[in-house]
Short mmCIF file of C-alpha atoms in Angstrom, two decimals:
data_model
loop_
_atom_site.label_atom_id
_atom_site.label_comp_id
_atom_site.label_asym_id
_atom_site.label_seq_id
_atom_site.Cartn_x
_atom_site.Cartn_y
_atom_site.Cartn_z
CA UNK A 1 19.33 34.20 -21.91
CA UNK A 2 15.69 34.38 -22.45
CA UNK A 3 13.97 37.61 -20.53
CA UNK A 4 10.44 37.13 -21.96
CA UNK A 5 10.75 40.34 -23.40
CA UNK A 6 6.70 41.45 -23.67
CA UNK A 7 7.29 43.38 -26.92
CA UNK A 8 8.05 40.90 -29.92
CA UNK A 9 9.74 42.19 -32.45
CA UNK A 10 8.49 39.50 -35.10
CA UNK A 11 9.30 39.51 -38.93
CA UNK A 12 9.09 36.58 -41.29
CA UNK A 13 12.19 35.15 -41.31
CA UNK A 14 13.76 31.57 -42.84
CA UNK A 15 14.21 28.68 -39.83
CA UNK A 16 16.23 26.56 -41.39
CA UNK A 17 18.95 29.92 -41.68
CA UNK A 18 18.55 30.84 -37.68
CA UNK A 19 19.42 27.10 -36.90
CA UNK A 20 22.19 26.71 -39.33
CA UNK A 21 23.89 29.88 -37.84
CA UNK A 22 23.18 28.57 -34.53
CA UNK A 23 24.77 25.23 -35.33
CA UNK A 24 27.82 27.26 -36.50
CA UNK A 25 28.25 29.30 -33.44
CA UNK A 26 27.94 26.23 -31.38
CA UNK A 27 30.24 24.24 -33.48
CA UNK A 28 33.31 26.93 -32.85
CA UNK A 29 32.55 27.18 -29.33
CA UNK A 30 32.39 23.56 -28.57
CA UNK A 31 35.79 22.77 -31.10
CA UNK A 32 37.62 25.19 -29.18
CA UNK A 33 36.35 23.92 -25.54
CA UNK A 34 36.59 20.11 -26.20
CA UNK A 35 38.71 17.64 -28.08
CA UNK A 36 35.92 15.93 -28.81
CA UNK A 37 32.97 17.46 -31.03
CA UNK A 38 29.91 16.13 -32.24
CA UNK A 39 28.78 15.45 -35.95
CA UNK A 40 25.75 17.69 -36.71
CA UNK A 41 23.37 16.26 -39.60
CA UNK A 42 21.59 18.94 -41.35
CA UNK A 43 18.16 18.69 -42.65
CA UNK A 44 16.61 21.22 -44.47
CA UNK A 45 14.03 21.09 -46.56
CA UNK A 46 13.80 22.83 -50.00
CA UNK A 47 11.75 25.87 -50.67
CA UNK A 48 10.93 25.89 -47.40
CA UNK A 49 7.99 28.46 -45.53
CA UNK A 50 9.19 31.17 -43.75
CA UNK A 51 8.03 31.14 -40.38
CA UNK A 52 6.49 34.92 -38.19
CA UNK A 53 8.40 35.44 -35.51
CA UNK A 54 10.86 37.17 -33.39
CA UNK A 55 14.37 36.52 -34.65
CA UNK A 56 16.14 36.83 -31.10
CA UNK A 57 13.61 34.57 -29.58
CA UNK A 58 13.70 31.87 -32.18
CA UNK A 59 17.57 31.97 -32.18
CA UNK A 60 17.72 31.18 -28.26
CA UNK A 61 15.14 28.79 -28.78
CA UNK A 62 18.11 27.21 -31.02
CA UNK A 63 20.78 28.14 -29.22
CA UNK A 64 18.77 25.90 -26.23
CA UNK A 65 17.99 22.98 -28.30
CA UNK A 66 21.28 22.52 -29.70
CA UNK A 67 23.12 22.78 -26.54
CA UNK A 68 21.31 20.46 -24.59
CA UNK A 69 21.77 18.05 -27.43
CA UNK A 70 25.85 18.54 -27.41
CA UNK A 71 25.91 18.34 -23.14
CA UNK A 72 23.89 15.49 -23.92
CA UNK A 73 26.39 13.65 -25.31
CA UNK A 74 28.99 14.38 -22.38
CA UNK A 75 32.08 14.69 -24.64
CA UNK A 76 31.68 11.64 -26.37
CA UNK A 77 31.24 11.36 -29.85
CA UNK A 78 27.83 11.30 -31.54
CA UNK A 79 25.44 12.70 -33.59
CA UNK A 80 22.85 15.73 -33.87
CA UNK A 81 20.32 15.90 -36.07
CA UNK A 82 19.42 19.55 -37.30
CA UNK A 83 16.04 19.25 -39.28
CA UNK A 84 13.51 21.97 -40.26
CA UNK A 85 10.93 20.85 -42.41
CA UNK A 86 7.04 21.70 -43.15
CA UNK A 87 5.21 19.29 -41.36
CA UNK A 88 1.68 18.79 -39.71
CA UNK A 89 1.84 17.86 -36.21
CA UNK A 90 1.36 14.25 -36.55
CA UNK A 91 -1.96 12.92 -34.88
CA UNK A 92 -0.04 9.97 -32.57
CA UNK A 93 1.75 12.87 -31.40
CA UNK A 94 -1.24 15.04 -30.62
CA UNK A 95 -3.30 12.04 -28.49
CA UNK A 96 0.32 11.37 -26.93
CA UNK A 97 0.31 11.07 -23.01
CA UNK A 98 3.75 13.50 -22.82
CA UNK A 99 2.23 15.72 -25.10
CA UNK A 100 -1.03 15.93 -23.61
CA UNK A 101 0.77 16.76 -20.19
CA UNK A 102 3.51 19.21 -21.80
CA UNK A 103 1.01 21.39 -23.61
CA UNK A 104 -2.43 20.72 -22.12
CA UNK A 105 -3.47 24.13 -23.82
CA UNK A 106 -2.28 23.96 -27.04
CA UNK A 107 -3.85 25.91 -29.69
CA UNK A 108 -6.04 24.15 -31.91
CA UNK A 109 -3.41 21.70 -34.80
CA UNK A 110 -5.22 23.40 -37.66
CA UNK A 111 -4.98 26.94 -36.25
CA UNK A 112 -2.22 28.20 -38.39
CA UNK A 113 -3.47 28.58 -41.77
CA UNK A 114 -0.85 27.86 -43.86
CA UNK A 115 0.62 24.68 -42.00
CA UNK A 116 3.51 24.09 -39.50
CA UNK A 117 7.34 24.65 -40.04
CA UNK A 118 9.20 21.93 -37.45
CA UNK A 119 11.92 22.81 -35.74
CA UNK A 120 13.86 19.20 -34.36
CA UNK A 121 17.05 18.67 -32.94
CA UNK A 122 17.67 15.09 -31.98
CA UNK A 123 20.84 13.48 -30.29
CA UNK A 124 22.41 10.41 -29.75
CA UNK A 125 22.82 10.96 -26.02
CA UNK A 126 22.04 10.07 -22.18
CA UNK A 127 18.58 10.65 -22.74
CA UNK A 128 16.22 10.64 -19.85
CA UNK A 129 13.99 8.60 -17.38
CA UNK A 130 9.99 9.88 -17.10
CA UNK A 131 10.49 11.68 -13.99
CA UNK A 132 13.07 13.79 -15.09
CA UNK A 133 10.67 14.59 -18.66
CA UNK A 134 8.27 15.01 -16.53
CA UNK A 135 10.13 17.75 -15.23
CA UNK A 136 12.44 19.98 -17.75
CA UNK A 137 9.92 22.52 -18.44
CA UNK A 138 9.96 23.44 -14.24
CA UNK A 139 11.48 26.88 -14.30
CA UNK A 140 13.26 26.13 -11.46
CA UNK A 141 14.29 22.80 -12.82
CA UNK A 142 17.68 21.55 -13.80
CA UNK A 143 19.92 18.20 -14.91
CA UNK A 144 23.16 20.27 -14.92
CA UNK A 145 25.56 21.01 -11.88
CA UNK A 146 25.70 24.95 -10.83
CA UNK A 147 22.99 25.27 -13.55
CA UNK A 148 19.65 27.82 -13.08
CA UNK A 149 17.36 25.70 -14.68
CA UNK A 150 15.61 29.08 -17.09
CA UNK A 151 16.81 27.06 -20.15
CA UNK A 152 13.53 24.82 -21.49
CA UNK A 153 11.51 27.10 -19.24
CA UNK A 154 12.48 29.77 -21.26
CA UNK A 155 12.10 27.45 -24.81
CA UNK A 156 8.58 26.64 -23.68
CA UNK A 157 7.71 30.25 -23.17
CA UNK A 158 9.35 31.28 -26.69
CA UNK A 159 7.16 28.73 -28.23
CA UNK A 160 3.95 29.91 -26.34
CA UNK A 161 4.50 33.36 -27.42
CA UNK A 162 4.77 32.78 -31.27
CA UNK A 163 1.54 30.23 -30.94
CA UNK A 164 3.78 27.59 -31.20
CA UNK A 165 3.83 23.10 -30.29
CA UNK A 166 6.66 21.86 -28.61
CA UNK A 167 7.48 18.04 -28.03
CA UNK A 168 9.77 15.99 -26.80
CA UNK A 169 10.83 12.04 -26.89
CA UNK A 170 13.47 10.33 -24.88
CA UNK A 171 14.68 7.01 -23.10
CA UNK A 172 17.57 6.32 -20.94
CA UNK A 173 20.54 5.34 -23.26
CA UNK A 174 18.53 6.23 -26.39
CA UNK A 175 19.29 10.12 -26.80
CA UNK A 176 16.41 12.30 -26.99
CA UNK A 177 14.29 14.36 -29.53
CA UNK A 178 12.79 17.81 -29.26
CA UNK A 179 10.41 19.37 -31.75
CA UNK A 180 8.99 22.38 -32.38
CA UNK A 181 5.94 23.25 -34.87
CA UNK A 182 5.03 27.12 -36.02
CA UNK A 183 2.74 28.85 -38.06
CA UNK A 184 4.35 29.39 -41.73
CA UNK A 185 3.84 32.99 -42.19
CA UNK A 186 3.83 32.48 -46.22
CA UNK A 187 0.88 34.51 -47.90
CA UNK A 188 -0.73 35.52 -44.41
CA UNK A 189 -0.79 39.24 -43.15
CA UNK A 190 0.90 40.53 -40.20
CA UNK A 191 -1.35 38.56 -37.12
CA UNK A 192 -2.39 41.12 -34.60
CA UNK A 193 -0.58 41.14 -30.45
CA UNK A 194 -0.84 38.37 -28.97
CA UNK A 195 -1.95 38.85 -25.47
CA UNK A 196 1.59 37.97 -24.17
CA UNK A 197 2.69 41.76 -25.74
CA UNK A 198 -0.15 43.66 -24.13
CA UNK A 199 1.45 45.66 -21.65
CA UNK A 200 0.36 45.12 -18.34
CA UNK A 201 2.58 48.34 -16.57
CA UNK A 202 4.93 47.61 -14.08
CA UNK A 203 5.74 44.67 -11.76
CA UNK A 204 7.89 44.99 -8.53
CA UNK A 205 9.58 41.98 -7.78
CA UNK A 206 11.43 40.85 -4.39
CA UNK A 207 13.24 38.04 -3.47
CA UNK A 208 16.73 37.45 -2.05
CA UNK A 209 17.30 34.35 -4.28
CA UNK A 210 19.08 35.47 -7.63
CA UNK A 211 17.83 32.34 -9.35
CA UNK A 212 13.86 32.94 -8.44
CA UNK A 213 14.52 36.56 -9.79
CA UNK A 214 15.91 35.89 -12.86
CA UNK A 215 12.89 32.82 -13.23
CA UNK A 216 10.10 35.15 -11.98
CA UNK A 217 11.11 37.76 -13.96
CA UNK A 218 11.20 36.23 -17.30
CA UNK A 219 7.97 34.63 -16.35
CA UNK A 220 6.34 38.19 -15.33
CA UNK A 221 7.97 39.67 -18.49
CA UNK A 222 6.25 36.76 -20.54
CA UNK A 223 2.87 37.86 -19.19
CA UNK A 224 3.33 41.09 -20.45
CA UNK A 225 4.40 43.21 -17.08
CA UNK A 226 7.67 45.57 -16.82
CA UNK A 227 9.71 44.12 -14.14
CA UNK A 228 11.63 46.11 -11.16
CA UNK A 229 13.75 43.46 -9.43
CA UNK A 230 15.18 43.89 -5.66
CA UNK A 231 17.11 41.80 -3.76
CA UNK A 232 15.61 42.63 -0.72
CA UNK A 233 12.79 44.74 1.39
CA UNK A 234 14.72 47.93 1.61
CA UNK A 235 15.65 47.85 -2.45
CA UNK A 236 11.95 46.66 -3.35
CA UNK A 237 10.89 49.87 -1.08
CA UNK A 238 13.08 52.44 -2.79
CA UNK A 239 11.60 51.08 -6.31
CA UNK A 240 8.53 51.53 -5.16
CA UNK A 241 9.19 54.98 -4.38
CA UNK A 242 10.25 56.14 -7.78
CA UNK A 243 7.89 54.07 -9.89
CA UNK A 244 4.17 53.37 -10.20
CA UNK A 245 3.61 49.62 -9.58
CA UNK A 246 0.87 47.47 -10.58
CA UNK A 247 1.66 44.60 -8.75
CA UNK A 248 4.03 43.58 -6.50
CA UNK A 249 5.51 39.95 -6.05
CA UNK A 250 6.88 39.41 -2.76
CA UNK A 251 9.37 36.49 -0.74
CA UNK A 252 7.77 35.97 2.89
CA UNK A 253 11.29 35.35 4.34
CA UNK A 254 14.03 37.60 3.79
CA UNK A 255 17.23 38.55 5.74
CA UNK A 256 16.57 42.23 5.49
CA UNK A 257 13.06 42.92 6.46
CA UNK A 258 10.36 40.49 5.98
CA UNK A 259 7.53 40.31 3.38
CA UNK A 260 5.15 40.87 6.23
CA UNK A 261 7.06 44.06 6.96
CA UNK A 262 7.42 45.37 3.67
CA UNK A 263 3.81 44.57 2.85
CA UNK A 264 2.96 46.84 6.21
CA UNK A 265 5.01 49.83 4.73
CA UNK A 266 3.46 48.92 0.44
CA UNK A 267 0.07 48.74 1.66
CA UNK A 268 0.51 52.24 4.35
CA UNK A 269 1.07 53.95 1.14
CA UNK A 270 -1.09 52.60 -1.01
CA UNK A 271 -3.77 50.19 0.31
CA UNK A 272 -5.19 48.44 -2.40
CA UNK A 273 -1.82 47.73 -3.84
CA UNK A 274 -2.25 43.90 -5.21
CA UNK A 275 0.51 41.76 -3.52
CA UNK A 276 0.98 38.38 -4.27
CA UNK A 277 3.42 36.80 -1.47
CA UNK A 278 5.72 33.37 -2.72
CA UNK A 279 7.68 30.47 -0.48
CA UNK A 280 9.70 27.89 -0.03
CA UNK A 281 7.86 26.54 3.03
CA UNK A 282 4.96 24.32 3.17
CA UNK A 283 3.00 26.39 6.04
CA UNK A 284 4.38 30.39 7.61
CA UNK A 285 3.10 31.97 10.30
CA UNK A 286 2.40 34.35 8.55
CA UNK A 287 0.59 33.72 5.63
CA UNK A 288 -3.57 33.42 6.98
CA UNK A 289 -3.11 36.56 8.86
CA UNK A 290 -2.00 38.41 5.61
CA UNK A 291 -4.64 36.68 3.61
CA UNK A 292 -7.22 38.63 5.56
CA UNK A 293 -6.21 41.30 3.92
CA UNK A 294 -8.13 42.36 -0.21
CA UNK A 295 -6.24 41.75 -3.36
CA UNK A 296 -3.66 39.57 -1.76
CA UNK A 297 -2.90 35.95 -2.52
CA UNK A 298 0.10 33.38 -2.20
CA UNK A 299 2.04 31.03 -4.04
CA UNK A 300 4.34 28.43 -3.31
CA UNK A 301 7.70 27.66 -4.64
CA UNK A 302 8.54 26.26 -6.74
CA UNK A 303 5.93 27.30 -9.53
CA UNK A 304 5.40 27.10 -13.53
CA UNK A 305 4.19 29.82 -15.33
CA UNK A 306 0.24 29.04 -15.24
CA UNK A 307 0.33 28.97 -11.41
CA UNK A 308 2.08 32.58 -11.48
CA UNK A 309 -0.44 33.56 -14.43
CA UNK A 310 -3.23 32.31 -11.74
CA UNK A 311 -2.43 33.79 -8.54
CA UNK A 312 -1.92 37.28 -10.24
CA UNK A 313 -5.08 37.07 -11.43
CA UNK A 314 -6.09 36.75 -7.64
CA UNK A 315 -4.63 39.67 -6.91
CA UNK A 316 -4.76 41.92 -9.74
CA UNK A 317 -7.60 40.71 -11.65
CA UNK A 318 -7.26 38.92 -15.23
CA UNK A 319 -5.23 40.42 -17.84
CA UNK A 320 -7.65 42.12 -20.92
CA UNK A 321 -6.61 39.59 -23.03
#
């Protein structure tokens, strides 16, 4: 899965190869899993641009795509479409409503100066209803029984890190279509870090919910931070001990000791340690009497990434992007 790795390995590498391979991989796995397996269309344009970006990254971002399209078909037979073209992002797309909400800060449609390469899978599956579109980029949220819900969290994060457009179309009944635009790298030098691979030192990160670590954490990683994960007050408190920590992010409730107890014993050893507290519940007894205290602030659960991104700036201060 996705960690949000802040160092991006990026090279210019060819699209249309990652998602063919993908397609492949997929393709055995799902034959030997299922009598029934879908019919992938390839698409690939000629000569096409090589794109600048991290090979690992872009192959999940496949790997994602292409596997919500085959569970979107639940075992039935149907068909994906695997296109990668050069395209502009088209302008009835741009002044879209779902785009507009999906990607409120996307970079400027004529910021990469050799043009888009589009990444699109589209199926002939389920599809969805608005409120659940509304919803698949929630980190925490998920269509799929047993599932974690990191998978289009994780996509959209990919994309945001390689200065990338992502968009999707669906109905009920009338499968649905994901694309995703980014910069051809052809004839352009390598760009400089983007702000998501400035290191930002360590994070410490407790929670006793495996699922909000492994979101947090990707998101934490995404914005650039180390991440020490501990599955409860004691752990996060030996961490701390061995490590210097620039932030912690810490669950009020917890079946070992309490944030408000761990936060007592962080801040006795360090008292302008930023701490930004998370949970579940709508009000805690807890939380006005700790925010008295400097560089603290709290967030509720669940959260996207730009509400994490937010609150640490609360605490910490803005990153030096």
């Amino acid at each position: 899965a996705f960690t949000g790795r802040a160092e991006l390995n990026k090279t210019s590498l060819a699209l249309g190869n990652l998602l063919r391979e993908t397609v492949d991989l997929l393709a055995v796995r799902t034959a030997a899993g299922s009598a029934t397996r879908p019919e992938f269309v390839f698409e690939i344009a000629d000569q096409l641009p090589e794109v600048w970006g991290d090979a690992g990254q872009l192959r999940q971002v496949c790997m994602n795509l292409v596997a919500n399209a085959t569970d979107a078909l639940r075992g039935r037979r149907g068909r994906i479409f695997a296109r990668v073209t050069p395209q502009r992002v088209p302008a009835s797309t741009a002044n879209s409503k779902r785009f507009q909400a999906t990607m409120p800060d996307a970079p400027p449609l004529g910021v990469a100066p050799n043009g888009y390469v589009c990444l699109d899978v589209e199926d002939e599956g389920s599809g969805m209803n608005e409120e659940t579109l509304s919803r698949i980029f929630d980190p925490f949220f998920t269509t799929k029984p047993g599932g974690k819900g990191l998978g289009l969290a994780s996509v959209m994060g990919i994309v945001r890190a390689h200065q990338g457009i992502i968009h999707v179309e669906s109905s009920p009944q009338a499968g649905t279509r994901f694309q995703v635009w980014l910069p051809s790298s052809t004839g352009v030098e390598r760009p400089p870090p983007t702000p998501s691979a400035q290191q930002r030192g360590a994070a410490l990160l407790i929670d006793d919910d495996e699922m909000v670590r492994e979101v947090t954490k990707s998101m934490l990683e995404l914005e650039g931070f180390e991440v020490l994960s501990a599955e409860n007050g004691s752990r996060g408190l030996a961490l701390f001990a061995e490590r210097d920590v620039q932030v912690v992010v810490l669950d009020l409730t917890m079946p070992d000791l309490s944030g408000e107890e761990v936060f007592t014993q962080l801040r006795a050893r360090r008292p302008e340690l930023p701490v930004l507290f998370t949970t579940g519940f709508t009000s805690h007894e807890a939380s006005e009497r700790l925010l008295q205290h400097p560089r603290v602030a709290l967030l509720h659960k669940p959260y996207r990434l730009q509400a994490l991104k937010e609150h640490l700036e609360r605490a910490i201060g803005p990153s030096s992007s």
